[in-house]
Amino acid sequence: MNIGFIGFGNMAKTIANGLINEEVTQKERVFFSTRTKESRQKTEKEWGITGVESNQAVIDSADVIILAMKPHQFDEVLQPLTIPKEKLVISVAAGVTSTKLEEHLSKNQYFRVMPNLNAQVQASMTAIVENKEVDSRQKEVVETLFSAIGEVVFIPEEQLSVFIALAGSSPAIVFLMIDTLARSAVKYGMSKDTATKIAAQAVLGSGKTVHESATSPWDLIDQVSSPGGITVEAILNLMQSGFSGSLIQAVDKMVEKDNKLSNN
Ligand SMILES: NC(=O)C1=CN([C@@H]2O[C@H](COP(=O)(O)OP(=O)(O)OC[C@H]3O[C@@H](n4cnc5c(N)ncnc54)[C@H](OP(=O)(O)O)[C@@H]3O)[C@@H](O)[C@H]2O)C=CC1
Ligand SMILES: O=C(O)[C@@H]1CCC=N1
């Protein structure tokens, strides 16, 4: 399957890397375009894949086209293109609604998909927005592509804003938490590298425990918090200083921003 990317920044590179590593496609079958020649040439040199000179050339070369530009670039990019109806188009952009995509694409040829940066390690949590107009073969293609880079869930479009907060953007929050935990240990003399590895493994294990245990996170907090012990000091301190409130506000801000982008 030839896969084309329009826009080849952080997200597109992450997806392409996952698809090549998982042998869903081969380097020779990946094509991309960027805004600037410099970025295209640099990526070609570093990645050994084919950059093409125009966005139309991506459409012409690929069976599946992944739109991975910034949301505000969509109209400008899609307007001049001729996209045959048999090509499957996947948009990974936040804030570019189905209604917006249908200004440029047929109802039965596209999916909105929201992966996350953890696709780098085949651990994305990806949402595919349900589209009842596409056929089962296209659905299978999109599911196969994104299952290669992690977990996949089908959701209605109304839930995408909150999904972005929960999974598309949340890696940044978790990275902030890992970095802050590690930095706090540096204060006590541990090296940043060691502290980061330790904090990352603790976070990785905690996610795995939640996944694999029938116990809720709330009950797991109690299991770690020995009576009169150390953990409960932190939990109560975080509760007093508004940790949960800050996270709730952060989710609200992300949903608000996605709605704002979607209404533009
Ligand atoms: N980063 C993430 O974790 C996630 C991002 N997304 C979505 O992915 C999309 C891309 O985000 P991200 O990768 O972070 O952004 P980047 O800024 O890293 O990449 C954007 C890419 O688009 C290219 N581009 C801009 N204008 C054009 C154009 N006219 N024609 C062709 N290519 C163009 C840029 O080219 P050049 O290099 O020359 O500037 C660049 O390669 C966004 O819509 C975002 O919502 C979704 C999930 C997670
Ligand atoms: O920050 C953004 O807009 C994109 C969407 C999800 C992750 N990155």
Short mmCIF file of C-alpha atoms and ligand atoms in Angstrom, two decimals:
data_model
loop_
_atom_site.label_atom_id
_atom_site.label_comp_id
_atom_site.label_asym_id
_atom_site.label_seq_id
_atom_site.Cartn_x
_atom_site.Cartn_y
_atom_site.Cartn_z
CA MET A 1 0.00 0.00 0.00
CA ASN A 2 1.45 3.40 -0.98
CA ILE A 3 1.02 5.91 1.82
CA GLY A 4 1.31 9.64 1.29
CA PHE A 5 1.64 12.36 3.90
CA ILE A 6 0.80 15.99 3.26
CA GLY A 7 2.76 17.67 6.02
CA PHE A 8 5.63 15.72 7.52
CA GLY A 9 6.22 17.14 10.98
CA ASN A 10 6.19 15.53 14.42
CA MET A 11 2.99 13.54 14.02
CA ALA A 12 3.48 12.37 10.44
CA LYS A 13 7.04 11.24 11.19
CA THR A 14 5.84 9.33 14.22
CA ILE A 15 3.13 7.53 12.24
CA ALA A 16 5.42 6.79 9.28
CA ASN A 17 8.09 5.42 11.58
CA GLY A 18 5.57 3.10 13.26
CA LEU A 19 4.15 1.86 9.95
CA ILE A 20 7.61 1.16 8.54
CA ASN A 21 8.85 -0.52 11.75
CA GLU A 22 5.77 -2.71 11.90
CA GLU A 23 6.20 -3.55 8.19
CA VAL A 24 2.72 -2.33 7.29
CA THR A 25 4.49 -0.59 4.44
CA GLN A 26 8.04 -0.14 3.19
CA LYS A 27 10.15 3.02 3.00
CA GLU A 28 9.92 2.97 -0.81
CA ARG A 29 6.13 3.17 -0.59
CA VAL A 30 5.98 6.26 1.62
CA PHE A 31 5.74 9.72 0.02
CA PHE A 32 5.48 13.12 1.62
CA SER A 33 5.29 16.83 0.98
CA THR A 34 6.11 19.75 3.24
CA ARG A 35 5.65 23.51 3.06
CA THR A 36 9.34 24.23 2.59
CA LYS A 37 11.96 22.69 0.34
CA GLU A 38 14.53 22.82 3.17
CA SER A 39 12.40 20.66 5.44
CA ARG A 40 11.67 18.20 2.61
CA GLN A 41 15.33 17.81 1.67
CA LYS A 42 16.45 17.47 5.28
CA THR A 43 13.87 14.72 5.92
CA GLU A 44 14.74 12.90 2.69
CA LYS A 45 18.38 12.83 3.73
CA GLU A 46 17.67 11.72 7.31
CA TRP A 47 14.92 9.20 6.53
CA GLY A 48 15.72 7.89 3.06
CA ILE A 49 12.12 8.27 1.94
CA THR A 50 10.70 10.14 -1.01
CA GLY A 51 9.71 13.77 -0.65
CA VAL A 52 7.71 15.09 -3.60
CA GLU A 53 7.52 18.65 -4.85
CA SER A 54 3.78 19.22 -4.60
CA ASN A 55 0.83 18.13 -2.51
CA GLN A 56 -0.87 16.95 -5.71
CA ALA A 57 2.09 14.62 -6.33
CA VAL A 58 1.39 12.99 -2.94
CA ILE A 59 -2.23 12.41 -3.98
CA ASP A 60 -1.12 10.98 -7.31
CA SER A 61 1.48 8.64 -5.76
CA ALA A 62 -0.47 7.22 -2.82
CA ASP A 63 -3.45 4.93 -2.20
CA VAL A 64 -3.95 6.32 1.30
CA ILE A 65 -3.28 9.98 2.03
CA ILE A 66 -2.67 11.22 5.57
CA LEU A 67 -3.30 14.92 6.10
CA ALA A 68 -0.88 16.00 8.82
CA MET A 69 -0.68 19.77 8.48
CA LYS A 70 -1.76 22.23 11.16
CA PRO A 71 -5.53 22.82 11.32
CA HIS A 72 -5.34 26.37 9.92
CA GLN A 73 -3.50 25.11 6.82
CA PHE A 74 -6.29 22.79 5.65
CA ASP A 75 -8.30 25.12 3.40
CA GLU A 76 -5.24 26.51 1.68
CA VAL A 77 -3.81 23.02 1.11
CA LEU A 78 -6.99 21.21 0.04
CA GLN A 79 -8.51 23.94 -2.17
CA PRO A 80 -6.29 23.45 -5.25
CA LEU A 81 -6.09 19.63 -5.08
CA THR A 82 -7.82 17.07 -7.24
CA ILE A 83 -8.50 14.04 -5.05
CA PRO A 84 -10.02 11.05 -6.88
CA LYS A 85 -12.93 9.43 -5.01
CA GLU A 86 -11.20 6.04 -4.77
CA LYS A 87 -8.37 7.43 -2.63
CA LEU A 88 -8.77 7.08 1.11
CA VAL A 89 -7.96 10.27 3.00
CA ILE A 90 -7.17 10.35 6.71
CA SER A 91 -7.00 13.60 8.63
CA VAL A 92 -5.15 13.56 11.94
CA ALA A 93 -5.82 17.22 12.68
CA ALA A 94 -7.51 18.50 15.78
CA GLY A 95 -10.19 21.10 15.10
CA VAL A 96 -10.87 20.17 11.46
CA THR A 97 -14.40 18.78 11.51
CA SER A 98 -16.08 16.35 9.14
CA THR A 99 -18.20 19.25 7.89
CA LYS A 100 -15.03 21.14 7.02
CA LEU A 101 -13.46 18.08 5.34
CA GLU A 102 -16.61 17.53 3.28
CA GLU A 103 -16.05 20.92 1.66
CA HIS A 104 -13.14 19.21 -0.12
CA LEU A 105 -13.78 15.45 0.07
CA SER A 106 -16.60 12.98 -0.59
CA LYS A 107 -18.49 11.74 2.46
CA ASN A 108 -17.39 8.17 1.73
CA GLN A 109 -13.65 8.64 1.32
CA TYR A 110 -12.26 9.99 4.59
CA PHE A 111 -11.71 9.33 8.28
CA ARG A 112 -10.83 11.67 11.10
CA VAL A 113 -8.24 9.99 13.28
CA MET A 114 -6.53 11.16 16.47
CA PRO A 115 -3.30 9.31 17.32
CA ASN A 116 -0.76 10.42 19.87
CA LEU A 117 3.00 10.81 20.06
CA ASN A 118 3.40 7.42 21.74
CA ALA A 119 2.95 5.93 18.28
CA GLN A 120 6.77 6.32 18.33
CA VAL A 121 6.90 3.21 20.48
CA GLN A 122 3.82 1.47 19.05
CA ALA A 123 1.84 2.62 22.09
CA SER A 124 -0.52 5.22 20.67
CA MET A 125 -4.07 5.45 21.92
CA THR A 126 -5.82 6.34 18.69
CA ALA A 127 -9.41 7.35 18.07
CA ILE A 128 -11.02 6.77 14.71
CA VAL A 129 -14.16 8.82 14.23
CA GLU A 130 -17.01 6.65 13.03
CA ASN A 131 -18.02 7.33 9.44
CA LYS A 132 -20.99 5.28 8.34
CA GLU A 133 -20.54 6.34 4.70
CA VAL A 134 -17.28 4.46 4.09
CA ASP A 135 -17.23 0.82 3.07
CA SER A 136 -15.95 -2.05 5.22
CA ARG A 137 -12.73 -2.38 3.21
CA GLN A 138 -11.78 1.26 3.92
CA LYS A 139 -12.66 0.78 7.58
CA GLU A 140 -10.40 -2.26 7.67
CA VAL A 141 -7.54 -0.28 6.09
CA VAL A 142 -7.72 2.55 8.62
CA GLU A 143 -8.02 0.09 11.50
CA THR A 144 -5.04 -1.94 10.26
CA LEU A 145 -2.86 1.14 9.80
CA PHE A 146 -3.47 2.57 13.24
CA SER A 147 -3.54 -0.77 15.08
CA ALA A 148 0.08 -1.12 13.93
CA ILE A 149 1.02 1.84 16.12
CA GLY A 150 -1.00 1.03 19.23
CA GLU A 151 -4.56 0.70 20.50
CA VAL A 152 -7.53 1.85 18.44
CA VAL A 153 -11.02 2.89 19.48
CA PHE A 154 -13.95 4.00 17.29
CA ILE A 155 -15.83 7.00 18.71
CA PRO A 156 -18.53 9.41 17.55
CA GLU A 157 -17.25 12.83 16.48
CA GLU A 158 -18.96 14.58 19.42
CA GLN A 159 -16.49 12.79 21.74
CA LEU A 160 -13.36 13.75 19.84
CA SER A 161 -12.62 16.98 21.76
CA VAL A 162 -12.55 15.18 25.06
CA PHE A 163 -10.63 12.29 23.51
CA ILE A 164 -7.95 14.75 22.37
CA ALA A 165 -7.62 15.98 25.95
CA LEU A 166 -7.55 12.44 27.34
CA ALA A 167 -5.16 10.87 24.84
CA GLY A 168 -4.02 13.16 22.00
CA SER A 169 -2.58 15.87 24.23
CA SER A 170 -2.25 14.12 27.59
CA PRO A 171 1.20 12.67 26.81
CA ALA A 172 2.49 16.24 27.21
CA ILE A 173 0.94 16.40 30.70
CA VAL A 174 2.47 13.06 31.64
CA PHE A 175 5.86 14.18 30.27
CA LEU A 176 5.57 17.29 32.44
CA MET A 177 4.80 15.13 35.45
CA ILE A 178 7.75 12.81 34.78
CA ASP A 179 10.08 15.75 34.28
CA THR A 180 8.87 17.49 37.44
CA LEU A 181 9.19 14.32 39.53
CA ALA A 182 12.69 13.75 38.18
CA ARG A 183 13.73 17.38 38.72
CA SER A 184 12.50 17.15 42.31
CA ALA A 185 14.83 14.18 42.83
CA VAL A 186 17.73 16.11 41.29
CA LYS A 187 17.29 18.51 44.21
CA TYR A 188 18.27 15.59 46.47
CA GLY A 189 21.41 14.80 44.46
CA MET A 190 20.19 12.15 41.99
CA SER A 191 21.29 12.61 38.37
CA LYS A 192 18.57 13.83 35.99
CA ASP A 193 18.99 10.82 33.70
CA THR A 194 18.63 8.28 36.48
CA ALA A 195 15.72 10.17 38.05
CA THR A 196 13.93 10.43 34.67
CA LYS A 197 14.31 6.69 34.01
CA ILE A 198 13.00 5.86 37.48
CA ALA A 199 10.01 8.24 37.21
CA ALA A 200 9.18 7.01 33.69
CA GLN A 201 9.22 3.37 34.79
CA ALA A 202 6.97 4.21 37.77
CA VAL A 203 4.49 5.90 35.39
CA LEU A 204 4.70 3.04 32.87
CA GLY A 205 4.05 0.48 35.61
CA SER A 206 1.16 2.51 37.03
CA GLY A 207 -0.55 2.64 33.64
CA LYS A 208 -0.05 -1.11 33.23
CA THR A 209 -1.48 -1.76 36.69
CA VAL A 210 -4.60 0.28 35.91
CA HIS A 211 -4.95 -1.56 32.60
CA GLU A 212 -4.52 -5.02 34.02
CA SER A 213 -6.18 -4.74 37.41
CA ALA A 214 -9.88 -4.84 38.17
CA THR A 215 -9.29 -2.27 40.92
CA SER A 216 -10.14 1.39 40.27
CA PRO A 217 -7.38 4.03 40.40
CA TRP A 218 -9.11 5.47 43.47
CA ASP A 219 -8.72 2.14 45.34
CA LEU A 220 -5.16 1.72 44.08
CA ILE A 221 -4.29 5.06 45.73
CA ASP A 222 -5.38 3.51 49.04
CA GLN A 223 -3.25 0.43 48.40
CA VAL A 224 -0.11 2.60 48.03
CA SER A 225 -0.97 4.89 50.95
CA SER A 226 0.15 2.96 54.04
CA PRO A 227 -1.59 4.22 57.20
CA GLY A 228 0.64 6.79 58.90
CA GLY A 229 3.06 6.41 56.00
CA ILE A 230 4.75 8.53 53.36
CA THR A 231 2.41 8.45 50.34
CA VAL A 232 -0.63 9.81 52.14
CA GLU A 233 1.41 12.94 52.95
CA ALA A 234 1.73 13.60 49.21
CA ILE A 235 -1.85 12.71 48.34
CA LEU A 236 -3.29 15.04 50.98
CA ASN A 237 -0.83 17.78 50.06
CA LEU A 238 -1.79 17.53 46.37
CA MET A 239 -5.49 17.55 47.28
CA GLN A 240 -4.99 20.67 49.42
CA SER A 241 -3.01 22.46 46.72
CA GLY A 242 -5.63 21.78 44.03
CA PHE A 243 -3.91 19.12 41.88
CA SER A 244 -7.18 17.52 40.70
CA GLY A 245 -8.75 20.94 40.16
CA SER A 246 -5.81 21.98 37.97
CA LEU A 247 -6.13 18.85 35.85
CA ILE A 248 -9.88 19.33 35.48
CA GLN A 249 -9.28 22.91 34.37
CA ALA A 250 -6.60 21.77 31.93
CA VAL A 251 -9.05 19.30 30.34
CA ASP A 252 -11.70 22.05 30.14
CA LYS A 253 -9.18 24.37 28.45
CA MET A 254 -8.27 21.71 25.87
CA VAL A 255 -11.92 20.93 25.07
CA GLU A 256 -12.62 24.66 24.80
CA LYS A 257 -9.68 25.18 22.43
CA ASP A 258 -10.67 22.26 20.19
CA ASN A 259 -14.23 23.61 20.02
CA LYS A 260 -12.88 27.04 19.13
CA LEU A 261 -10.70 25.60 16.34
CA SER A 262 -13.62 23.49 15.11
CA ASN A 263 -15.90 26.52 14.87
CA ASN A 264 -13.45 28.58 12.84
N1 LIG B 1 2.04 16.51 17.63
C1 LIG B 1 1.16 15.66 18.14
O1 LIG B 1 1.39 15.01 19.18
C2 LIG B 1 -0.17 15.45 17.46
C3 LIG B 1 -0.56 16.21 16.37
N2 LIG B 1 -1.77 15.97 15.76
C4 LIG B 1 -2.17 16.76 14.58
O2 LIG B 1 -1.18 16.58 13.58
C5 LIG B 1 -1.11 17.72 12.76
C6 LIG B 1 0.34 18.13 12.58
O3 LIG B 1 0.88 18.45 13.86
P1 LIG B 1 2.45 18.38 14.11
O4 LIG B 1 3.04 17.23 13.38
O5 LIG B 1 2.63 18.51 15.56
O6 LIG B 1 2.90 19.74 13.35
P2 LIG B 1 4.32 20.15 12.73
O7 LIG B 1 4.37 21.62 12.78
O8 LIG B 1 5.40 19.36 13.38
O9 LIG B 1 4.21 19.69 11.20
C7 LIG B 1 3.40 20.34 10.25
C8 LIG B 1 3.85 19.91 8.87
O10 LIG B 1 2.96 20.48 7.90
C9 LIG B 1 3.74 20.97 6.81
N3 LIG B 1 2.99 21.96 6.05
C10 LIG B 1 2.60 23.21 6.41
N4 LIG B 1 1.97 23.84 5.39
C11 LIG B 1 1.98 22.97 4.35
C12 LIG B 1 1.53 23.04 3.02
N5 LIG B 1 0.93 24.14 2.54
N6 LIG B 1 1.73 21.97 2.22
C13 LIG B 1 2.35 20.85 2.69
N7 LIG B 1 2.79 20.72 3.95
C14 LIG B 1 2.62 21.77 4.77
C15 LIG B 1 4.98 21.52 7.48
O11 LIG B 1 6.02 21.72 6.54
P3 LIG B 1 7.42 22.44 6.95
O12 LIG B 1 8.19 21.39 7.68
O13 LIG B 1 8.06 22.78 5.65
O14 LIG B 1 7.06 23.65 7.75
C16 LIG B 1 5.25 20.39 8.49
O15 LIG B 1 5.95 19.35 7.87
C17 LIG B 1 -1.95 18.82 13.41
O16 LIG B 1 -3.11 19.00 12.66
C18 LIG B 1 -2.26 18.27 14.80
O17 LIG B 1 -3.55 18.63 15.23
C19 LIG B 1 -2.60 14.98 16.18
C20 LIG B 1 -2.28 14.21 17.24
C21 LIG B 1 -1.07 14.39 18.01
O1 LIG B 2 -1.56 20.29 20.38
C1 LIG B 2 -2.25 19.98 19.39
O2 LIG B 2 -3.01 20.81 18.86
C2 LIG B 2 -2.19 18.58 18.83
C3 LIG B 2 -3.50 17.86 18.96
C4 LIG B 2 -3.24 16.72 19.92
C5 LIG B 2 -1.81 16.80 20.21
N1 LIG B 2 -1.25 17.78 19.58
#
